[in-house]
Structure formats: C-alpha cells, structure tokens
Coordinates of N, CA, C and O in Angstrom, one line a residue:
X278 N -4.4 -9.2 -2.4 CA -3.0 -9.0 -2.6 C -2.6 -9.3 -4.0 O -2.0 -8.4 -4.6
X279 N -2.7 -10.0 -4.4 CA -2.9 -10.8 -5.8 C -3.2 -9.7 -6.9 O -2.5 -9.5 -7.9
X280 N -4.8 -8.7 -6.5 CA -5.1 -7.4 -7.6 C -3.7 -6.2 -7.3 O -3.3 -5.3 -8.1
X281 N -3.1 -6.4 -6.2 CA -2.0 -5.4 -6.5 C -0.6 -6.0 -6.9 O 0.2 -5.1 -7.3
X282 N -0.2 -6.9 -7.0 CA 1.0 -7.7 -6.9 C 0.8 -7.4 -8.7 O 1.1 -6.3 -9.3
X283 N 0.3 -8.7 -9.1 CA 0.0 -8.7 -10.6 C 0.3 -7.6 -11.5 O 1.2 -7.7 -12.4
X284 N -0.8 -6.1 -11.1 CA -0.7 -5.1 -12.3 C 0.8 -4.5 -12.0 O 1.4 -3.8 -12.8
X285 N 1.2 -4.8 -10.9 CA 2.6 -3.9 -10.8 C 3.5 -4.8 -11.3 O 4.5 -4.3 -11.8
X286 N 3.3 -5.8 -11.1 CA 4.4 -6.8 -11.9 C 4.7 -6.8 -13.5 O 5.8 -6.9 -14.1
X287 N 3.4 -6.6 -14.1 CA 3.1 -6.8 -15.3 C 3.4 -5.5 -16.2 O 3.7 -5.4 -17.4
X288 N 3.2 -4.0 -15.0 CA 3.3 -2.9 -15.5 C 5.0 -2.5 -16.0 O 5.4 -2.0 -17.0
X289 N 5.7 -3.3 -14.7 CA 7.2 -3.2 -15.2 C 7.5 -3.8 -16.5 O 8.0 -3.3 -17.5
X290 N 6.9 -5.4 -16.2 CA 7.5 -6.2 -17.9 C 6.9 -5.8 -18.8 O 7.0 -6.5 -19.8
X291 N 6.0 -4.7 -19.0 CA 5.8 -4.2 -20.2 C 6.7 -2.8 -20.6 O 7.3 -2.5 -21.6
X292 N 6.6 -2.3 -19.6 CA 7.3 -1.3 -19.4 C 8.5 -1.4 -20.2 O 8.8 -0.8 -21.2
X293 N 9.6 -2.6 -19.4 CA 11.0 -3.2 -19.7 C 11.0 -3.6 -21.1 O 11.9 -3.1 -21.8
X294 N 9.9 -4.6 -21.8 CA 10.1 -4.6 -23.1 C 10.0 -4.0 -24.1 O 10.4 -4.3 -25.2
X295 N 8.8 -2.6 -23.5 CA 8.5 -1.4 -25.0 C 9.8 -0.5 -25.0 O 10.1 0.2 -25.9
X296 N 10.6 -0.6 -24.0 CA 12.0 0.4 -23.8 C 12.7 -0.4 -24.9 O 12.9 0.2 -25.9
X297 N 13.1 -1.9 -24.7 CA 13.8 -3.1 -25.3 C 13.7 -2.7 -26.7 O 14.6 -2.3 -27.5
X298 N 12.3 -2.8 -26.8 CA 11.9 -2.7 -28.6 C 12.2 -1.6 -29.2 O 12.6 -1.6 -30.3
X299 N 12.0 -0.2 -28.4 CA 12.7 1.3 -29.0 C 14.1 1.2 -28.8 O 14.9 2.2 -28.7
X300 N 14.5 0.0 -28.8 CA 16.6 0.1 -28.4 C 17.1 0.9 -27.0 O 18.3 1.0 -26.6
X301 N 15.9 1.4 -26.4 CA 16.7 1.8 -25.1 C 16.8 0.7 -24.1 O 15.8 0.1 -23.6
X302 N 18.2 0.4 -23.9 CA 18.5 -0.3 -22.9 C 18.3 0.0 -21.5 O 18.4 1.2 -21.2
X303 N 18.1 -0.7 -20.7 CA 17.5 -0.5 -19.0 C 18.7 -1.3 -18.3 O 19.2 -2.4 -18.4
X304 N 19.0 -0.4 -17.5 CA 20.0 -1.2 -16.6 C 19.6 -2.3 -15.5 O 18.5 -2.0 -15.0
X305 N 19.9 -3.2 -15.0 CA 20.0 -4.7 -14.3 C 19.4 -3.6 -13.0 O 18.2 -3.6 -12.6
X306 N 20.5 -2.5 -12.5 CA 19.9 -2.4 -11.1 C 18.6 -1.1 -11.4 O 17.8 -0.9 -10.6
X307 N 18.7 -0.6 -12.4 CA 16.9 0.8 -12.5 C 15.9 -0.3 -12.5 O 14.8 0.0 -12.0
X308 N 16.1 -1.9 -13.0 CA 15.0 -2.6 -13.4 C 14.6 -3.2 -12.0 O 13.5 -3.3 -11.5
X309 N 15.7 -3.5 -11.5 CA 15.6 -3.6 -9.7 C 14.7 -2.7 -9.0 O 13.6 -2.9 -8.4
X310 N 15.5 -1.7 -9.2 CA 14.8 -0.5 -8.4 C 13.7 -0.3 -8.6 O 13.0 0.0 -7.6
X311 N 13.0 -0.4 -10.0 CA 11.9 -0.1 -10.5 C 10.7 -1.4 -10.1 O 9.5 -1.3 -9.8
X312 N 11.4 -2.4 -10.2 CA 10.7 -3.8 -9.6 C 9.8 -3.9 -8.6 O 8.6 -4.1 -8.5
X313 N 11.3 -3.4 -7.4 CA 11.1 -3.5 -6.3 C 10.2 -2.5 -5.3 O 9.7 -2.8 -4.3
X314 N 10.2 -1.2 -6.2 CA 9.3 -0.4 -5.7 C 7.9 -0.2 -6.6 O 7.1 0.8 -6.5
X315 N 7.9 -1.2 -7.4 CA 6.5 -1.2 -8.1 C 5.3 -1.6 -7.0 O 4.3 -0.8 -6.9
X316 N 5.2 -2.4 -6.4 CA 4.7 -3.4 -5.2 C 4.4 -2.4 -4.4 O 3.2 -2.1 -4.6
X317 N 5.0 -1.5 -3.3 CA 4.9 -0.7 -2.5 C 3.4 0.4 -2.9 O 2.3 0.6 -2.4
X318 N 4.3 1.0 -4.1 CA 3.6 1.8 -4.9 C 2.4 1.7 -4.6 O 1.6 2.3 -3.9
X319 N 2.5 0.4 -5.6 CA 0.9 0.0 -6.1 C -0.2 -0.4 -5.2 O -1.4 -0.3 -5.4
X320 N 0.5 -1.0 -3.8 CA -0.3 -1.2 -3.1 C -0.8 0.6 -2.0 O -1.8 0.8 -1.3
X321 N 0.0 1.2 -2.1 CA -0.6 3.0 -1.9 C -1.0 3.3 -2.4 O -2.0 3.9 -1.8
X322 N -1.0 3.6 -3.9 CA -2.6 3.8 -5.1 C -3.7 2.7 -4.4 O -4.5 3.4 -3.8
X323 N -3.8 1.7 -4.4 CA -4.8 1.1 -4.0 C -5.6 1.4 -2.9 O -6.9 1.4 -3.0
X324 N -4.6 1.7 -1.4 CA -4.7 1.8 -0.4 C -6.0 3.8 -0.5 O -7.0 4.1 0.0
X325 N -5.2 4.4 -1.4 CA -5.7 5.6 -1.4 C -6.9 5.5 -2.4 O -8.0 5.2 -1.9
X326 N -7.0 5.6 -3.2 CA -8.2 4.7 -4.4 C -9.4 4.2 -3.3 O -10.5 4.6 -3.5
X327 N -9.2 3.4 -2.6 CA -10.4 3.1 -1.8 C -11.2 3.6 -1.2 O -12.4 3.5 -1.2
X328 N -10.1 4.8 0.1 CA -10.4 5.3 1.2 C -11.6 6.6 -0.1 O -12.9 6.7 -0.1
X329 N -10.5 7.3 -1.2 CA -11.3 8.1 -2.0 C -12.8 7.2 -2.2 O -13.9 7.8 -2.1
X330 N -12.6 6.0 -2.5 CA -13.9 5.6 -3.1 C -15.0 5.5 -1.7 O -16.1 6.0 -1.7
X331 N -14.6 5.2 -1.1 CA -15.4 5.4 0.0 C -16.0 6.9 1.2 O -17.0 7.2 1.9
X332 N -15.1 7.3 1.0 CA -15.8 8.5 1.1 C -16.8 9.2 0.2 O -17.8 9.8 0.6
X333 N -16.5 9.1 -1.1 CA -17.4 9.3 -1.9 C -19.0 8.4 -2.0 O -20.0 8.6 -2.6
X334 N -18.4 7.4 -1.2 CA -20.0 6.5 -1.3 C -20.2 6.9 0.1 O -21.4 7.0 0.4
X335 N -19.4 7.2 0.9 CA -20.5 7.8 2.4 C -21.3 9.0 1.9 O -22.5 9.2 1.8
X336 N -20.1 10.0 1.6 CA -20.7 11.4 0.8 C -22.2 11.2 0.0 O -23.2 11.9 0.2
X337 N -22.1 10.4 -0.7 CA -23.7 10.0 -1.7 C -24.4 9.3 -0.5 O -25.5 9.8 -0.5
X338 N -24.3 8.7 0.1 CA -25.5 7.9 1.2 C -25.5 8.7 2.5 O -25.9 8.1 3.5
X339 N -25.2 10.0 2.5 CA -25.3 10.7 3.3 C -24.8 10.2 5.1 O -25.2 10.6 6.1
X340 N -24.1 9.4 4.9 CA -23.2 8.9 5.9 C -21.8 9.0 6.4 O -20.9 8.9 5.6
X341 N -21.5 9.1 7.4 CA -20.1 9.3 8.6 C -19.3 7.8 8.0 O -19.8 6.7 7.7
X342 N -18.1 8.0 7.9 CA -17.2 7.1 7.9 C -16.6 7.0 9.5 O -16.7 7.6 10.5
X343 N -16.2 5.9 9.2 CA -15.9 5.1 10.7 C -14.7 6.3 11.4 O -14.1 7.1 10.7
X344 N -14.6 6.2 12.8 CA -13.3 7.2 13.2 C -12.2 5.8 13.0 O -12.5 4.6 13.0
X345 N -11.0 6.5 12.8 CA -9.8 6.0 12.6 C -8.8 6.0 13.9 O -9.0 6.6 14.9
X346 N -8.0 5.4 13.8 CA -6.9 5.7 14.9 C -5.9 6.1 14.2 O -5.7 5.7 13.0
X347 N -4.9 7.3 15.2 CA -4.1 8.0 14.2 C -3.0 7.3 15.1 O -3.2 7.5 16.3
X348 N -2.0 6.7 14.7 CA -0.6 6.5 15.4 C 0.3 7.3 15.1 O 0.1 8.1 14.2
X349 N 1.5 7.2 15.7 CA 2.4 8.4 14.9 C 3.5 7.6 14.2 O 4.5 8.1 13.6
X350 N 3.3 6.0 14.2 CA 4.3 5.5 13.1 C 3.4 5.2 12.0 O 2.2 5.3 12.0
X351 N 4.4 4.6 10.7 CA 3.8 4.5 9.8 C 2.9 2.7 10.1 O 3.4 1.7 10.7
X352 N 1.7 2.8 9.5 CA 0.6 1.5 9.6 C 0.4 1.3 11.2 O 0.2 0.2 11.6
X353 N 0.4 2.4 11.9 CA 0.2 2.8 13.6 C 0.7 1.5 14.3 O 0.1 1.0 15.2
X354 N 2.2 1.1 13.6 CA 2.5 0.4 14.6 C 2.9 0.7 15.8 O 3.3 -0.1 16.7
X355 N 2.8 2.1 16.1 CA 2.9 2.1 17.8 C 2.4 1.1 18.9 O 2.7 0.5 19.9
X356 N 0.8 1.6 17.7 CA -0.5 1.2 18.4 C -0.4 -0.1 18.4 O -1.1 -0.8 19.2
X357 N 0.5 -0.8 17.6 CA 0.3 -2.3 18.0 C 1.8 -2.5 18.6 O 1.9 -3.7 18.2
X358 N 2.5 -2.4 19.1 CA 3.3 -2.4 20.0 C 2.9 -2.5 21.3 O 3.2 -3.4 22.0
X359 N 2.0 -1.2 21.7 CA 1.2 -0.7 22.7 C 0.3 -2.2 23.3 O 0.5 -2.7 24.4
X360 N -0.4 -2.7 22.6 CA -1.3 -3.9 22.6 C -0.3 -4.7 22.9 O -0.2 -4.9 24.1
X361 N 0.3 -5.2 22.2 CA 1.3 -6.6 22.4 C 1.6 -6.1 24.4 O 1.2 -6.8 25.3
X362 N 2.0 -5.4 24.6 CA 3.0 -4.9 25.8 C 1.5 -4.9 27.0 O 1.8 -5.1 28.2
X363 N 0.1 -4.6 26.7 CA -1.0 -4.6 27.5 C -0.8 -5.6 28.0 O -0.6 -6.0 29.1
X364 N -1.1 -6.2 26.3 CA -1.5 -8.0 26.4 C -0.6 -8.8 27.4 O -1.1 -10.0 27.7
X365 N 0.4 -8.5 28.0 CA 0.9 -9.3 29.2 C 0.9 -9.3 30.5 O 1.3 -10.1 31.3
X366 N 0.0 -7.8 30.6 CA -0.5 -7.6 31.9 C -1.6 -7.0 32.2 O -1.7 -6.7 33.4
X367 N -2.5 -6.8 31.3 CA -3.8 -6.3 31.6 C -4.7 -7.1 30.7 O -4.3 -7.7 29.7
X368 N -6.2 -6.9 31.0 CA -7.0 -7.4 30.3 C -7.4 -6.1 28.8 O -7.6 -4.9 29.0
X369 N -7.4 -6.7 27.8 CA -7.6 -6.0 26.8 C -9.3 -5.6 26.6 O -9.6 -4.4 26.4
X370 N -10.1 -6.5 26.7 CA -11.8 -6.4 26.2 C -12.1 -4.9 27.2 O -13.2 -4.4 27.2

C-alpha cells in the first residue's frame, strides 16, 4: 500500500512546486482534485502493471494463469455480497 500511496503523493508535490516555480499558480480545489485522485490512479497502474507482468512471466514459463472470477460490479463485490448472504445459511467449504 505504502509503494502506491508514496509515489502518488510525492508525484503531486513535485508536480505543485515545479508549476509554483514557473509562476503558474494551481488552484486550492485542481490541487484537491488532483490529490485526491492521485491514489486511485496509482493504485490502477499498479493493479494493471502486474497482471501485464504476469502474464508475461506465464507466457515465458510456458504456463496458464490462474481463472478469475468475473463479477459484474466493480472489485466483484457482487460476489462478495453473494458470500456474506450464503454465510448465514449454508455451509460455504
């Protein structure tokens, strides 16, 4: 959490002060906006960056990646909805 928090944190305050030092001023709420969706971001490059990197090392080791579950919300919280709502009346294993 920590490798994605950081560079996105760090990416804005550099960002914010090479604008500062060319005299362009940044407004209170773009610096917000920009803040706030730095994090998100960064953690979807990451998220996609991996899956790429891994496929490319199954592709070279001549190996299947794991199957996935596809939900139809976003981070398949359906599918964990679905579980919580089992979990009170059926056995899960």
């Amino acid at each position: 959490l920590l490798s994605v928090i950081f560079p996105a944190a760090s990416f804005v305050i550099i960002i914010k002060r090479l604008a500062s030092l060319q005299g362009f001023r940044v407004s209170p709420w773009l610096f917000s906006v920009v803040a706030l969706g730095a994090v998100p971001l960064g953690f979807s490059a990451y998220i996609l960056a991996d899956e790429i990197s891994q496929r490319r090392k199954a592709a070279r080791l001549g190996a299947r990646l794991i199957p996935r579950v596809q939900g139809k919300w976003p981070g398949n919280l359906d599918k964990m909805v679905n579980i919580v709502l089992r979990s009170e009346n059926e056995y899960l294993g």
